Tab-separated table of C-alpha atoms in Angstrom:
chain	number	residue	atom	x	y	z
P	781	MET	CA	-30.696	-26.575	22.216
P	782	ALA	CA	-32.744	-26.030	19.129
P	783	ASP	CA	-36.088	-27.846	18.592
P	784	LYS	CA	-37.753	-28.899	15.425
P	785	THR	CA	-39.020	-25.386	14.783
P	786	GLY	CA	-35.527	-23.930	14.785
P	787	GLN	CA	-36.193	-22.292	18.258
P	788	THR	CA	-33.630	-22.362	20.987
P	789	HIS	CA	-34.925	-22.605	24.570
P	790	HIS	CA	-32.740	-21.217	27.305
P	791	LYS	CA	-32.789	-21.895	30.973
P	792	GLN	CA	-34.492	-18.511	31.508
P	793	GLY	CA	-37.363	-19.739	29.494
P	794	ALA	CA	-36.919	-17.354	26.680
P	795	ALA	CA	-37.270	-18.937	23.151
P	796	MET	CA	-35.126	-17.573	20.370
P	797	ARG	CA	-34.597	-18.664	16.833
P	798	ASP	CA	-31.658	-20.979	16.110
P	799	ILE	CA	-28.413	-19.098	15.194
P	800	GLU	CA	-28.562	-20.644	11.706
P	801	HIS	CA	-31.845	-18.640	11.249
P	802	SER	CA	-30.360	-15.407	12.420
P	803	LEU	CA	-30.549	-13.079	9.454
P	804	PRO	CA	-27.745	-10.703	10.563
P	805	MET	CA	-25.522	-13.695	11.160
P	806	GLN	CA	-26.298	-15.263	7.793
P	807	LEU	CA	-25.718	-11.884	5.977
P	808	LEU	CA	-22.372	-11.543	7.829
P	809	ARG	CA	-21.409	-15.081	6.932
P	810	ALA	CA	-22.181	-14.476	3.298
P	811	ARG	CA	-20.307	-11.074	3.350
P	812	GLU	CA	-17.263	-12.796	4.848
P	813	ALA	CA	-17.353	-15.621	2.196
P	814	ALA	CA	-17.506	-13.085	-0.476
P	815	MET	CA	-14.797	-10.809	0.920
P	816	ALA	CA	-12.538	-13.815	1.508
P	817	ARG	CA	-12.274	-13.841	-2.276
P	818	PHE	CA	-11.639	-10.150	-2.648
P	819	ARG	CA	-9.279	-9.286	0.215
P	820	PRO	CA	-6.247	-11.091	-1.044
P	821	MET	CA	-6.598	-9.473	-4.532
P	822	LEU	CA	-7.028	-6.000	-2.892
P	823	ARG	CA	-4.041	-6.563	-0.580
P	824	GLY	CA	-2.071	-7.425	-3.716
P	825	HIS	CA	-2.885	-3.903	-5.000
P	826	GLY	CA	-1.956	-2.301	-1.685
P	827	LEU	CA	-5.601	-1.555	-0.812
P	828	THR	CA	-8.058	-2.355	2.067
P	829	GLU	CA	-11.612	-3.156	1.243
P	830	GLN	CA	-12.751	0.221	2.629
P	831	GLN	CA	-10.197	2.063	0.473
P	832	TRP	CA	-11.377	0.167	-2.560
P	833	ARG	CA	-15.062	0.971	-1.761
P	834	VAL	CA	-14.177	4.679	-1.719
P	835	ILE	CA	-12.299	4.383	-5.009
P	836	ARG	CA	-15.175	2.376	-6.574
P	837	VAL	CA	-17.811	4.907	-5.448
P	838	LEU	CA	-15.643	7.849	-6.674
P	839	ALA	CA	-15.228	6.058	-10.006
P	840	ALA	CA	-18.904	5.572	-10.390
P	841	ALA	CA	-19.853	9.152	-9.195
P	842	GLN	CA	-17.032	11.077	-10.818
P	843	SER	CA	-17.377	13.937	-8.250
P	844	ILE	CA	-19.017	13.711	-4.859
P	845	ASP	CA	-19.095	15.436	-1.497
P	846	ALA	CA	-17.803	13.660	1.644
P	847	THR	CA	-21.280	13.163	3.166
P	848	GLU	CA	-22.628	11.422	0.115
P	849	LEU	CA	-19.366	9.403	-0.279
P	850	ALA	CA	-19.755	8.163	3.269
P	851	ARG	CA	-23.366	7.202	2.601
P	852	ARG	CA	-22.643	5.348	-0.617
P	853	SER	CA	-19.514	3.546	0.651
P	854	PHE	CA	-21.118	2.582	4.046
P	855	LEU	CA	-18.421	4.228	6.100
P	856	LEU	CA	-18.753	6.311	9.218
P	857	ALA	CA	-17.353	9.854	8.863
P	858	PRO	CA	-14.251	9.278	11.095
P	859	SER	CA	-13.266	6.176	9.076
P	860	LEU	CA	-13.844	7.905	5.836
P	861	THR	CA	-11.703	10.955	7.054
P	862	ARG	CA	-8.720	8.480	7.717
P	863	ILE	CA	-9.252	6.761	4.373
P	864	LEU	CA	-9.330	10.029	2.498
P	865	GLN	CA	-6.203	11.253	4.229
P	866	PHE	CA	-4.407	8.024	3.116
P	867	LEU	CA	-5.780	8.261	-0.545
P	868	GLU	CA	-4.891	11.940	-0.768
P	869	ALA	CA	-1.411	11.325	0.530
P	870	ARG	CA	-0.967	8.670	-2.207
P	871	ASN	CA	-2.334	11.228	-4.729
P	872	LEU	CA	-5.331	8.986	-5.576
P	873	VAL	CA	-7.967	11.424	-4.551
P	874	GLN	CA	-8.200	15.144	-4.709
P	875	ARG	CA	-10.513	17.780	-3.156
P	876	GLU	CA	-11.799	20.755	-5.115
P	877	ALA	CA	-14.154	23.622	-4.300
P	878	ASP	CA	-17.651	22.906	-5.543
P	879	SER	CA	-18.230	25.138	-8.527
P	880	ARG	CA	-21.846	25.859	-7.298
P	881	ASP	CA	-20.991	26.383	-3.649
P	882	GLN	CA	-17.448	27.525	-2.825
P	883	ARG	CA	-17.957	26.569	0.883
P	884	ARG	CA	-18.344	22.994	0.001
P	885	SER	CA	-15.693	20.641	-1.373
P	886	VAL	CA	-16.105	17.701	-3.678
P	887	LEU	CA	-13.905	14.707	-4.043
P	888	LYS	CA	-12.758	12.957	-7.230
P	889	LEU	CA	-10.090	10.480	-8.505
P	890	THR	CA	-6.881	11.873	-9.701
P	891	PRO	CA	-5.224	10.388	-12.862
P	892	ALA	CA	-3.318	8.070	-10.506
P	893	GLY	CA	-6.529	7.158	-8.745
P	894	TRP	CA	-7.945	6.185	-12.228
P	895	GLU	CA	-4.875	4.080	-12.878
P	896	VAL	CA	-5.407	2.179	-9.628
P	897	PHE	CA	-9.125	1.716	-10.470
P	898	GLY	CA	-8.129	0.477	-13.916
P	899	ALA	CA	-5.592	-1.969	-12.472
P	900	VAL	CA	-7.986	-3.402	-9.857
P	901	ALA	CA	-11.225	-3.445	-11.866
P	902	PRO	CA	-10.158	-6.391	-14.191
P	903	ASP	CA	-8.993	-8.434	-11.182
P	904	SER	CA	-12.270	-7.757	-9.396
P	905	GLU	CA	-14.267	-8.764	-12.525
P	906	ARG	CA	-12.338	-12.020	-12.718
P	907	LEU	CA	-13.335	-12.818	-9.160
P	908	TYR	CA	-17.001	-11.998	-9.965
P	909	ALA	CA	-16.815	-14.326	-13.056
P	910	ASN	CA	-15.493	-17.085	-10.788
P	911	ILE	CA	-18.330	-16.515	-8.307
P	912	GLU	CA	-20.888	-16.466	-11.172
P	913	ARG	CA	-19.430	-19.774	-12.449
P	914	GLU	CA	-19.459	-21.417	-9.061
P	915	PHE	CA	-22.802	-20.130	-7.762
P	916	GLY	CA	-24.570	-19.696	-11.144
P	917	GLN	CA	-25.334	-16.486	-13.038
P	918	GLY	CA	-29.120	-16.823	-12.611
P	919	LYS	CA	-28.803	-17.494	-8.884
P	920	LEU	CA	-26.457	-14.588	-8.414
P	921	GLN	CA	-28.907	-12.305	-10.245
P	922	LYS	CA	-31.666	-13.625	-8.142
P	923	LEU	CA	-29.632	-12.902	-5.000
P	924	TYR	CA	-29.030	-9.353	-6.159
P	925	ASP	CA	-32.753	-8.946	-6.725
P	926	LEU	CA	-33.790	-10.477	-3.511
P	927	LEU	CA	-31.352	-8.352	-1.498
P	928	ALA	CA	-32.571	-5.193	-3.282
P	929	ASP	CA	-36.210	-6.178	-2.556
P	930	PHE	CA	-35.309	-7.054	1.057
P	931	THR	CA	-33.463	-3.664	1.642
P	932	GLY	CA	-36.350	-1.853	0.147
P	933	ALA	CA	-38.922	-3.575	2.316
P	934	ILE	CA	-37.173	-3.078	5.608
P	935	ALA	CA	-35.019	0.128	5.093
P	936	SER	CA	-35.975	2.612	7.837
P	937	ASP	CA	-36.414	5.397	5.251
P	938	SER	CA	-39.041	3.284	3.306
P	939	ARG	CA	-41.255	2.532	6.368
P	940	PRO	CA	-44.376	4.703	6.838
P	941	THR	CA	-44.045	7.285	9.448
P	942	GLU	CA	-46.561	7.819	12.157
C-alpha cells in the first residue's frame, strides 16, 4: 500500500515508489496511448508499426545501411531482418551495393515504397493534428523538448566514463 510520499511498503520491508511514479511504466502507458491512435490507421494501410518505422526512417534518410537503420528505428537486428524481408518481398525496399564500399549494402525505398509513404503520411499527420488539438500544441512541443532533454541527460552514451 502506498503512503503519503508515494512509497509502497512490502512485507519484506523494502520500500519502493508507487507504480504511478514508475517512469518506465508511465512512458509505456504514454506510448500505448499514442500508438492506440496510430495502429488502426497503419493496419488500414496493411502495415505494422515496426514496418512503418522502417519506411519512415528510410524516407528521412534516403539511403542507409542496416546497422544504422536498426539504430534509428529502435529495432533489434533479427526483427529488422524479418521486416526487411517482408518489405523487400512487397517491393517497397531495395538493397544496393554501397558506391563507396562494395562489401556493404545500403537500403532505400523503391518507387512503390515512396507511394506507400505518400499514402500513409497524410493520415499520420491528421492523427498528429488531432493529438495537438486535444493535448495542445504548446504542451506537445514542451513534451518533445522535455523528452529530448531527458534522453540526453540519462542516455548511456552521454554519461561521463570512468
